[in-house]
Short mmCIF file of N, CA and C in Angstrom, two decimals:
data_model
loop_
_atom_site.label_atom_id
_atom_site.label_comp_id
_atom_site.label_asym_id
_atom_site.label_seq_id
_atom_site.Cartn_x
_atom_site.Cartn_y
_atom_site.Cartn_z
N MET P 1 85.17 -18.62 164.03
CA MET P 1 86.10 -18.14 163.03
C MET P 1 86.19 -19.17 161.91
N ALA P 2 86.15 -18.70 160.69
CA ALA P 2 86.29 -19.57 159.52
C ALA P 2 87.73 -19.50 159.02
N ARG P 3 88.21 -20.60 158.45
CA ARG P 3 89.54 -20.64 157.82
C ARG P 3 89.35 -21.02 156.37
N LEU P 4 89.92 -20.22 155.47
CA LEU P 4 89.75 -20.41 154.03
C LEU P 4 91.10 -20.57 153.35
N GLN P 5 91.09 -21.22 152.21
CA GLN P 5 92.22 -21.20 151.30
C GLN P 5 91.85 -20.21 150.21
N VAL P 6 92.51 -19.06 150.20
CA VAL P 6 92.17 -17.97 149.30
C VAL P 6 93.11 -17.97 148.11
N ASP P 7 92.54 -17.87 146.91
CA ASP P 7 93.30 -17.85 145.67
C ASP P 7 94.09 -16.54 145.59
N VAL P 8 95.40 -16.67 145.28
CA VAL P 8 96.30 -15.53 145.18
C VAL P 8 96.92 -15.51 143.78
N THR P 9 96.92 -14.35 143.14
CA THR P 9 97.62 -14.16 141.87
C THR P 9 98.36 -12.83 141.93
N HIS P 10 99.53 -12.79 141.29
CA HIS P 10 100.33 -11.56 141.25
C HIS P 10 100.58 -10.99 142.64
N HIS P 11 100.84 -11.87 143.62
CA HIS P 11 101.14 -11.44 144.99
C HIS P 11 99.98 -10.69 145.65
N GLN P 12 98.74 -11.06 145.35
CA GLN P 12 97.63 -10.33 145.96
C GLN P 12 96.31 -11.10 145.91
N TYR P 13 95.43 -10.71 146.82
CA TYR P 13 94.02 -11.11 146.78
C TYR P 13 93.21 -9.89 147.19
N VAL P 14 91.90 -9.98 147.04
CA VAL P 14 91.05 -8.83 147.36
C VAL P 14 89.94 -9.21 148.32
N ILE P 15 89.49 -8.21 149.06
CA ILE P 15 88.19 -8.23 149.74
C ILE P 15 87.41 -7.16 149.00
N THR P 16 86.29 -7.52 148.41
CA THR P 16 85.61 -6.57 147.54
C THR P 16 84.10 -6.66 147.69
N ASP P 17 83.47 -5.52 147.58
CA ASP P 17 82.03 -5.49 147.50
C ASP P 17 81.65 -6.00 146.11
N THR P 18 80.44 -6.47 145.94
CA THR P 18 80.04 -7.07 144.68
C THR P 18 80.05 -6.08 143.51
N ASP P 19 79.98 -4.77 143.79
CA ASP P 19 79.98 -3.79 142.70
C ASP P 19 81.06 -2.72 142.88
N ALA P 20 82.19 -3.10 143.46
CA ALA P 20 83.25 -2.15 143.77
C ALA P 20 84.10 -1.80 142.55
N ASP P 21 84.63 -0.58 142.56
CA ASP P 21 85.65 -0.19 141.60
C ASP P 21 87.00 -0.59 142.17
N GLU P 22 87.93 -0.96 141.26
CA GLU P 22 89.24 -1.39 141.71
C GLU P 22 90.07 -0.20 142.20
N PRO P 23 90.96 -0.46 143.18
CA PRO P 23 91.89 0.60 143.60
C PRO P 23 92.90 0.88 142.50
N ASP P 24 93.61 1.97 142.65
CA ASP P 24 94.71 2.30 141.76
C ASP P 24 95.67 1.11 141.76
N ASP P 25 95.94 0.54 140.60
CA ASP P 25 96.73 -0.68 140.50
C ASP P 25 98.20 -0.41 140.22
N SER P 26 98.62 0.84 140.32
CA SER P 26 100.00 1.15 140.02
C SER P 26 100.92 0.75 141.17
N ASP P 27 102.16 0.50 140.83
CA ASP P 27 103.15 0.17 141.84
C ASP P 27 103.29 1.32 142.84
N HIS P 28 103.13 2.54 142.35
CA HIS P 28 103.23 3.73 143.22
C HIS P 28 102.18 3.69 144.34
N ALA P 29 101.00 3.18 144.04
CA ALA P 29 99.93 3.14 145.05
C ALA P 29 100.34 2.28 146.23
N PHE P 30 101.02 1.15 145.98
CA PHE P 30 101.50 0.33 147.10
C PHE P 30 102.69 0.99 147.78
N ARG P 31 103.57 1.59 147.02
CA ARG P 31 104.80 2.15 147.59
C ARG P 31 104.54 3.39 148.44
N THR P 32 103.41 3.99 148.31
CA THR P 32 103.09 5.14 149.16
C THR P 32 102.16 4.73 150.30
N GLY P 33 101.85 3.45 150.40
CA GLY P 33 100.91 2.99 151.41
C GLY P 33 101.58 2.30 152.58
N ASN P 34 100.82 1.40 153.21
CA ASN P 34 101.28 0.76 154.43
C ASN P 34 102.06 -0.53 154.18
N GLY P 35 102.11 -1.01 152.93
CA GLY P 35 102.87 -2.20 152.60
C GLY P 35 102.11 -3.51 152.74
N LEU P 36 100.93 -3.47 153.33
CA LEU P 36 100.11 -4.68 153.46
C LEU P 36 98.90 -4.63 152.54
N LEU P 37 98.24 -3.48 152.45
CA LEU P 37 97.03 -3.40 151.64
C LEU P 37 96.80 -1.98 151.17
N ARG P 38 95.95 -1.87 150.15
CA ARG P 38 95.48 -0.56 149.70
C ARG P 38 93.98 -0.67 149.50
N VAL P 39 93.28 0.43 149.72
CA VAL P 39 91.83 0.47 149.66
C VAL P 39 91.43 1.50 148.60
N ASN P 40 90.40 1.17 147.80
CA ASN P 40 89.95 2.12 146.78
C ASN P 40 89.32 3.36 147.42
N THR P 41 89.09 4.37 146.62
CA THR P 41 88.58 5.65 147.10
C THR P 41 87.25 5.51 147.83
N GLU P 42 86.39 4.61 147.36
CA GLU P 42 85.06 4.42 147.95
C GLU P 42 85.09 3.52 149.19
N SER P 43 86.23 2.96 149.50
CA SER P 43 86.40 2.03 150.64
C SER P 43 85.57 0.76 150.47
N THR P 44 85.38 0.34 149.21
CA THR P 44 84.60 -0.86 148.93
C THR P 44 85.46 -2.04 148.46
N GLN P 45 86.76 -1.81 148.30
CA GLN P 45 87.65 -2.90 147.91
C GLN P 45 89.03 -2.68 148.49
N ALA P 46 89.58 -3.75 149.09
CA ALA P 46 90.95 -3.74 149.59
C ALA P 46 91.74 -4.79 148.83
N THR P 47 92.91 -4.41 148.34
CA THR P 47 93.83 -5.34 147.71
C THR P 47 94.93 -5.62 148.72
N VAL P 48 95.11 -6.90 149.05
CA VAL P 48 96.06 -7.31 150.09
C VAL P 48 97.30 -7.90 149.42
N ARG P 49 98.47 -7.38 149.77
CA ARG P 49 99.75 -7.83 149.22
C ARG P 49 100.20 -9.09 149.96
N THR P 50 100.62 -10.11 149.20
CA THR P 50 101.10 -11.36 149.77
C THR P 50 102.54 -11.60 149.38
N GLY P 51 103.22 -12.47 150.12
CA GLY P 51 104.53 -12.96 149.72
C GLY P 51 104.40 -14.05 148.69
N THR P 52 103.30 -14.76 148.74
CA THR P 52 102.99 -15.82 147.78
C THR P 52 102.64 -15.19 146.44
N ALA P 53 103.34 -15.60 145.38
CA ALA P 53 103.07 -15.04 144.06
C ALA P 53 101.80 -15.62 143.45
N TRP P 54 101.68 -16.94 143.46
CA TRP P 54 100.54 -17.66 142.87
C TRP P 54 100.20 -18.83 143.78
N GLY P 55 98.94 -19.15 143.87
CA GLY P 55 98.53 -20.30 144.67
C GLY P 55 97.46 -19.90 145.66
N THR P 56 97.60 -20.42 146.88
CA THR P 56 96.62 -20.10 147.92
C THR P 56 97.32 -19.67 149.19
N VAL P 57 96.61 -18.91 149.99
CA VAL P 57 97.05 -18.47 151.31
C VAL P 57 95.93 -18.81 152.28
N THR P 58 96.30 -19.29 153.46
CA THR P 58 95.31 -19.55 154.50
C THR P 58 94.90 -18.23 155.13
N VAL P 59 93.59 -17.98 155.17
CA VAL P 59 93.06 -16.74 155.74
C VAL P 59 91.99 -17.11 156.76
N GLY P 60 92.19 -16.67 158.00
CA GLY P 60 91.16 -16.79 159.02
C GLY P 60 90.25 -15.57 158.95
N VAL P 61 88.95 -15.77 159.06
CA VAL P 61 87.99 -14.67 159.00
C VAL P 61 87.12 -14.71 160.24
N ASP P 62 87.07 -13.58 160.94
CA ASP P 62 86.30 -13.46 162.18
C ASP P 62 85.39 -12.24 162.07
N VAL P 63 84.11 -12.48 161.73
CA VAL P 63 83.13 -11.40 161.67
C VAL P 63 82.48 -11.29 163.04
N ARG P 64 82.55 -10.10 163.62
CA ARG P 64 82.14 -9.90 165.02
C ARG P 64 81.03 -8.86 165.11
N ASP P 65 80.28 -8.90 166.21
CA ASP P 65 79.28 -7.87 166.49
C ASP P 65 79.90 -6.68 167.21
N THR P 66 81.01 -6.93 167.90
CA THR P 66 81.68 -5.91 168.70
C THR P 66 83.17 -5.92 168.38
N PRO P 67 83.88 -4.85 168.73
CA PRO P 67 85.31 -4.81 168.45
C PRO P 67 86.07 -5.94 169.15
N PRO P 68 87.11 -6.46 168.52
CA PRO P 68 87.95 -7.47 169.15
C PRO P 68 88.86 -6.81 170.19
N PRO P 69 89.61 -7.61 170.94
CA PRO P 69 90.60 -7.02 171.85
C PRO P 69 91.55 -6.12 171.07
N PRO P 70 92.23 -5.22 171.74
CA PRO P 70 93.17 -4.33 171.05
C PRO P 70 94.18 -5.13 170.23
N ALA P 71 94.62 -4.54 169.12
CA ALA P 71 95.55 -5.23 168.21
C ALA P 71 96.85 -5.61 168.90
N GLU P 72 97.21 -4.88 169.94
CA GLU P 72 98.45 -5.17 170.63
C GLU P 72 98.39 -6.51 171.38
N THR P 73 97.19 -6.99 171.66
CA THR P 73 97.02 -8.29 172.30
C THR P 73 97.37 -9.36 171.27
N GLY P 74 98.44 -10.09 171.51
CA GLY P 74 98.87 -11.12 170.59
C GLY P 74 99.56 -10.60 169.35
N ALA P 75 99.97 -9.32 169.35
CA ALA P 75 100.58 -8.73 168.16
C ALA P 75 101.89 -9.43 167.79
N GLY P 76 102.58 -9.99 168.76
CA GLY P 76 103.85 -10.67 168.48
C GLY P 76 103.70 -11.86 167.57
N GLU P 77 102.50 -12.38 167.43
CA GLU P 77 102.26 -13.51 166.53
C GLU P 77 102.21 -13.08 165.07
N TRP P 78 102.08 -11.77 164.81
CA TRP P 78 101.87 -11.27 163.45
C TRP P 78 102.97 -10.30 163.07
N ASP P 79 103.38 -10.34 161.80
CA ASP P 79 104.41 -9.43 161.30
C ASP P 79 103.81 -8.07 160.93
N GLU P 80 102.59 -8.07 160.43
CA GLU P 80 101.94 -6.85 159.97
C GLU P 80 100.50 -6.84 160.48
N ILE P 81 100.06 -5.69 160.97
CA ILE P 81 98.67 -5.51 161.38
C ILE P 81 98.25 -4.10 160.97
N VAL P 82 97.24 -4.02 160.12
CA VAL P 82 96.73 -2.74 159.64
C VAL P 82 95.21 -2.77 159.73
N GLU P 83 94.63 -1.66 160.18
CA GLU P 83 93.18 -1.56 160.36
C GLU P 83 92.63 -0.43 159.49
N VAL P 84 91.56 -0.73 158.74
CA VAL P 84 90.95 0.26 157.85
C VAL P 84 89.43 0.21 157.99
N SER P 85 88.77 1.20 157.44
CA SER P 85 87.30 1.19 157.35
C SER P 85 86.90 0.79 155.95
N MET P 86 85.83 -0.01 155.86
CA MET P 86 85.30 -0.42 154.56
C MET P 86 83.78 -0.32 154.59
N HIS P 87 83.21 -0.12 153.41
CA HIS P 87 81.77 0.05 153.26
C HIS P 87 81.27 -0.93 152.21
N PHE P 88 80.34 -1.80 152.59
CA PHE P 88 79.83 -2.80 151.67
C PHE P 88 78.36 -2.48 151.38
N THR P 89 78.07 -2.21 150.10
CA THR P 89 76.72 -1.81 149.72
C THR P 89 75.98 -2.88 148.94
N GLY P 90 76.70 -3.84 148.40
CA GLY P 90 76.08 -4.88 147.58
C GLY P 90 75.60 -6.03 148.45
N ASP P 91 75.80 -7.23 147.95
CA ASP P 91 75.36 -8.43 148.67
C ASP P 91 76.34 -8.87 149.74
N GLY P 92 77.32 -8.05 150.01
CA GLY P 92 78.31 -8.39 151.02
C GLY P 92 79.68 -8.58 150.41
N PRO P 93 80.70 -8.62 151.23
CA PRO P 93 82.06 -8.71 150.72
C PRO P 93 82.38 -10.12 150.21
N MET P 94 83.27 -10.13 149.21
CA MET P 94 83.78 -11.37 148.66
C MET P 94 85.30 -11.34 148.81
N ILE P 95 85.91 -12.54 148.82
CA ILE P 95 87.35 -12.65 149.00
C ILE P 95 87.90 -13.59 147.94
N GLY P 96 89.08 -13.24 147.39
CA GLY P 96 89.72 -14.10 146.41
C GLY P 96 90.48 -13.29 145.38
N SER P 97 90.58 -13.85 144.17
CA SER P 97 91.34 -13.23 143.09
C SER P 97 90.40 -12.70 142.01
N LEU P 98 90.60 -11.44 141.64
CA LEU P 98 89.82 -10.87 140.54
C LEU P 98 90.31 -11.42 139.20
N ILE P 99 91.57 -11.79 139.13
CA ILE P 99 92.15 -12.27 137.88
C ILE P 99 91.58 -13.64 137.50
N THR P 100 91.55 -14.56 138.45
CA THR P 100 91.02 -15.90 138.17
C THR P 100 89.51 -15.96 138.39
N GLU P 101 88.96 -14.88 138.97
CA GLU P 101 87.54 -14.81 139.32
C GLU P 101 87.13 -15.90 140.31
N GLU P 102 88.08 -16.35 141.10
CA GLU P 102 87.82 -17.30 142.20
C GLU P 102 87.51 -16.47 143.44
N LEU P 103 86.25 -16.09 143.57
CA LEU P 103 85.81 -15.26 144.68
C LEU P 103 84.74 -15.99 145.47
N ASP P 104 84.86 -15.93 146.80
CA ASP P 104 83.88 -16.55 147.68
C ASP P 104 83.29 -15.48 148.59
N VAL P 105 82.03 -15.64 148.95
CA VAL P 105 81.42 -14.75 149.92
C VAL P 105 82.17 -14.88 151.24
N LEU P 106 82.45 -13.77 151.87
CA LEU P 106 83.16 -13.79 153.14
C LEU P 106 82.31 -14.50 154.18
N PRO P 107 82.80 -15.60 154.74
CA PRO P 107 81.98 -16.36 155.68
C PRO P 107 81.67 -15.57 156.94
N GLY P 108 80.43 -15.70 157.41
CA GLY P 108 80.01 -15.05 158.64
C GLY P 108 79.43 -13.68 158.47
N TYR P 109 79.48 -13.14 157.23
CA TYR P 109 78.93 -11.81 157.01
C TYR P 109 77.41 -11.89 157.15
N PRO P 110 76.82 -11.08 158.02
CA PRO P 110 75.38 -11.22 158.31
C PRO P 110 74.49 -10.76 157.16
N ASP P 111 73.38 -11.46 156.97
CA ASP P 111 72.37 -11.04 156.00
C ASP P 111 71.82 -9.68 156.41
N GLY P 112 71.55 -8.84 155.46
CA GLY P 112 70.94 -7.55 155.75
C GLY P 112 71.91 -6.52 156.29
N ALA P 113 73.22 -6.78 156.22
CA ALA P 113 74.19 -5.85 156.78
C ALA P 113 74.74 -4.87 155.74
N SER P 114 74.23 -4.94 154.52
CA SER P 114 74.76 -4.06 153.48
C SER P 114 74.42 -2.60 153.79
N GLY P 115 75.29 -1.72 153.29
CA GLY P 115 75.05 -0.29 153.47
C GLY P 115 75.62 0.29 154.74
N GLN P 116 76.40 -0.48 155.49
CA GLN P 116 76.98 0.07 156.71
C GLN P 116 78.50 0.03 156.65
N TRP P 117 79.11 0.79 157.54
CA TRP P 117 80.57 0.84 157.65
C TRP P 117 81.05 -0.28 158.57
N TRP P 118 82.21 -0.82 158.21
CA TRP P 118 82.86 -1.88 158.98
C TRP P 118 84.30 -1.48 159.25
N ARG P 119 84.78 -1.84 160.41
CA ARG P 119 86.20 -1.74 160.70
C ARG P 119 86.79 -3.09 160.35
N VAL P 120 87.90 -3.11 159.62
CA VAL P 120 88.51 -4.35 159.16
C VAL P 120 89.99 -4.34 159.56
N ARG P 121 90.38 -5.30 160.38
CA ARG P 121 91.77 -5.42 160.84
C ARG P 121 92.41 -6.60 160.10
N PHE P 122 93.45 -6.30 159.33
CA PHE P 122 94.19 -7.30 158.56
C PHE P 122 95.48 -7.66 159.28
N HIS P 123 95.74 -8.96 159.43
CA HIS P 123 96.97 -9.47 160.02
C HIS P 123 97.68 -10.33 158.98
N ALA P 124 99.01 -10.32 158.98
CA ALA P 124 99.76 -11.19 158.07
C ALA P 124 101.04 -11.66 158.76
N ARG P 125 101.42 -12.91 158.44
CA ARG P 125 102.71 -13.45 158.88
C ARG P 125 103.18 -14.44 157.83
N GLY P 126 104.49 -14.58 157.73
CA GLY P 126 105.07 -15.53 156.78
C GLY P 126 105.20 -15.01 155.37
N ARG P 127 104.97 -13.73 155.14
CA ARG P 127 105.10 -13.20 153.78
C ARG P 127 106.54 -13.27 153.29
N ASP P 128 107.50 -13.02 154.18
CA ASP P 128 108.90 -13.09 153.78
C ASP P 128 109.31 -14.51 153.41
N THR P 129 108.88 -15.48 154.20
CA THR P 129 109.18 -16.88 153.92
C THR P 129 108.57 -17.29 152.59
N ALA P 130 107.34 -16.89 152.35
CA ALA P 130 106.65 -17.24 151.10
C ALA P 130 107.35 -16.60 149.90
N ALA P 131 107.81 -15.36 150.05
CA ALA P 131 108.45 -14.66 148.95
C ALA P 131 109.79 -15.28 148.59
N ALA P 132 110.46 -15.91 149.56
CA ALA P 132 111.79 -16.44 149.33
C ALA P 132 111.83 -17.95 149.12
N GLY P 133 110.73 -18.63 149.42
CA GLY P 133 110.79 -20.08 149.47
C GLY P 133 110.12 -20.83 148.35
N ASP P 134 110.10 -22.12 148.54
CA ASP P 134 109.47 -23.07 147.63
C ASP P 134 107.95 -22.91 147.75
N PRO P 135 107.25 -22.72 146.63
CA PRO P 135 105.78 -22.55 146.69
C PRO P 135 105.07 -23.72 147.36
N ALA P 136 105.69 -24.90 147.37
CA ALA P 136 105.05 -26.05 148.00
C ALA P 136 105.20 -26.02 149.52
N ASP P 137 106.07 -25.15 150.04
CA ASP P 137 106.34 -25.09 151.47
C ASP P 137 106.07 -23.68 152.00
N VAL P 138 104.89 -23.18 151.76
CA VAL P 138 104.55 -21.81 152.15
C VAL P 138 103.88 -21.81 153.51
N SER P 139 104.38 -20.95 154.37
CA SER P 139 103.81 -20.82 155.71
C SER P 139 103.09 -19.49 155.90
N GLU P 140 102.79 -18.83 154.80
CA GLU P 140 102.11 -17.53 154.90
C GLU P 140 100.69 -17.72 155.39
N GLU P 141 100.29 -16.84 156.30
CA GLU P 141 98.94 -16.90 156.86
C GLU P 141 98.44 -15.48 157.10
N HIS P 142 97.15 -15.28 156.88
CA HIS P 142 96.51 -13.99 157.13
C HIS P 142 95.30 -14.21 158.04
N HIS P 143 94.91 -13.14 158.73
CA HIS P 143 93.73 -13.19 159.59
C HIS P 143 93.01 -11.86 159.43
N ILE P 144 91.69 -11.91 159.27
CA ILE P 144 90.89 -10.70 159.06
C ILE P 144 89.79 -10.67 160.10
N GLN P 145 89.68 -9.55 160.80
CA GLN P 145 88.60 -9.33 161.77
C GLN P 145 87.75 -8.17 161.25
N LEU P 146 86.43 -8.34 161.29
CA LEU P 146 85.49 -7.29 160.86
C LEU P 146 84.47 -7.06 161.95
N TRP P 147 84.11 -5.80 162.17
CA TRP P 147 83.03 -5.49 163.09
C TRP P 147 82.40 -4.16 162.66
N PRO P 148 81.10 -3.99 162.91
CA PRO P 148 80.44 -2.73 162.54
C PRO P 148 81.05 -1.57 163.32
N SER P 149 81.34 -0.48 162.61
CA SER P 149 81.94 0.67 163.26
C SER P 149 81.87 1.87 162.33
N ALA P 150 81.83 3.05 162.89
CA ALA P 150 81.85 4.27 162.09
C ALA P 150 83.17 4.36 161.33
N ARG P 151 83.15 5.08 160.23
CA ARG P 151 84.35 5.27 159.42
C ARG P 151 85.42 5.97 160.25
N ALA P 152 86.66 5.51 160.10
CA ALA P 152 87.78 6.09 160.84
C ALA P 152 89.04 5.99 159.99
N ASP P 153 90.06 6.72 160.38
CA ASP P 153 91.33 6.70 159.66
C ASP P 153 92.02 5.35 159.80
N GLU P 154 92.90 5.07 158.86
CA GLU P 154 93.73 3.87 158.90
C GLU P 154 94.63 3.88 160.13
N ILE P 155 94.81 2.71 160.73
CA ILE P 155 95.74 2.56 161.85
C ILE P 155 96.74 1.48 161.47
N ARG P 156 98.02 1.80 161.60
CA ARG P 156 99.10 0.86 161.31
C ARG P 156 99.63 0.37 162.65
N HIS P 157 99.12 -0.77 163.11
CA HIS P 157 99.48 -1.28 164.43
C HIS P 157 100.88 -1.89 164.46
N ARG P 158 101.22 -2.62 163.41
CA ARG P 158 102.52 -3.31 163.40
C ARG P 158 102.97 -3.48 161.95
N LEU P 159 104.20 -3.05 161.67
CA LEU P 159 104.77 -3.14 160.32
C LEU P 159 106.21 -3.62 160.47
N THR P 160 106.43 -4.93 160.35
CA THR P 160 107.77 -5.43 160.66
C THR P 160 108.38 -6.35 159.61
N ASP P 161 107.64 -6.82 158.60
CA ASP P 161 108.27 -7.77 157.68
C ASP P 161 109.00 -7.06 156.53
N ARG P 162 109.94 -7.79 155.91
CA ARG P 162 110.74 -7.23 154.80
C ARG P 162 109.87 -6.98 153.57
N THR P 163 108.87 -7.84 153.35
CA THR P 163 107.98 -7.66 152.20
C THR P 163 107.27 -6.31 152.30
N GLY P 164 106.75 -5.98 153.46
CA GLY P 164 106.09 -4.70 153.66
C GLY P 164 107.06 -3.53 153.59
N THR P 165 108.25 -3.72 154.17
CA THR P 165 109.26 -2.65 154.14
C THR P 165 109.63 -2.31 152.70
N ARG P 166 109.84 -3.34 151.87
CA ARG P 166 110.15 -3.08 150.46
C ARG P 166 109.00 -2.35 149.78
N SER P 167 107.78 -2.68 150.13
CA SER P 167 106.62 -2.01 149.53
C SER P 167 106.47 -0.58 150.00
N ARG P 168 106.87 -0.32 151.24
CA ARG P 168 106.72 1.03 151.80
C ARG P 168 107.87 1.95 151.43
N THR P 169 108.96 1.40 150.94
CA THR P 169 110.14 2.19 150.65
C THR P 169 110.15 2.62 149.19
N PRO P 170 110.08 3.91 148.94
CA PRO P 170 110.10 4.37 147.55
C PRO P 170 111.41 3.98 146.87
N ARG P 171 111.31 3.61 145.61
CA ARG P 171 112.51 3.30 144.82
C ARG P 171 113.22 4.59 144.47
N GLU P 172 114.57 4.52 144.48
CA GLU P 172 115.33 5.69 144.06
C GLU P 172 115.29 5.83 142.55
N ASP P 173 115.14 4.71 141.84
CA ASP P 173 115.08 4.75 140.39
C ASP P 173 113.79 4.08 139.92
N PRO P 174 112.64 4.78 140.07
CA PRO P 174 111.35 4.17 139.69
C PRO P 174 111.33 3.78 138.22
N PRO P 175 110.58 2.71 137.91
CA PRO P 175 110.49 2.30 136.51
C PRO P 175 109.83 3.38 135.67
N ALA P 176 110.25 3.45 134.41
CA ALA P 176 109.72 4.47 133.49
C ALA P 176 108.28 4.16 133.12
#
C-alpha cells in the first residue's frame, strides 16, 4: 500500500483518467449524491469531497488483483465508505487537484491495464475535524482500494460524518 499527500483545493481532489471529462460541478450534483464523491457519466473521473478546504490530505492507495475483504471488516475505523465502478482508458488514473494541476499517477496501477473496469472503494475519516479545525492540525485521512471487476452499481457501505450528511441533505432554500 502506498501513502500519498494529495493536493486538495475547494474541498476536493480527483481520481481521473488522463483524458476524462469532468463531472457535473454544480452544488446540486453533490447534494443528490452520497456525500463523499461523485463520478462523471463515463465513469472516468471521481471528485472526492474533503473537509480540508486547501492543502493536503493523506491518502492510502491499495491496488489489488482481487477484491479486498468486505467493507464491513474494519468499517468502524472509517466515517464514510462508498464503492463505485470506474473505467480507465488512457495511461491510467491520476490523483490530485485539477485546479493546481498537481496530479500524480496512482501508485501501483499496473502497466497495460487500460481499457478495463475497476471497482474502487473510497474510505474517509476526519472530514468533520478538518472542516472545523486549524488547517495546521488536520487529521483527515482517506484510503482507496482498487481491483479489476465488472461494472456494478454504487454501494454506500457507511455514511456517518456530518460533512457527508450536509452534502446529502438538500437545502430548503437553494442558492439562486
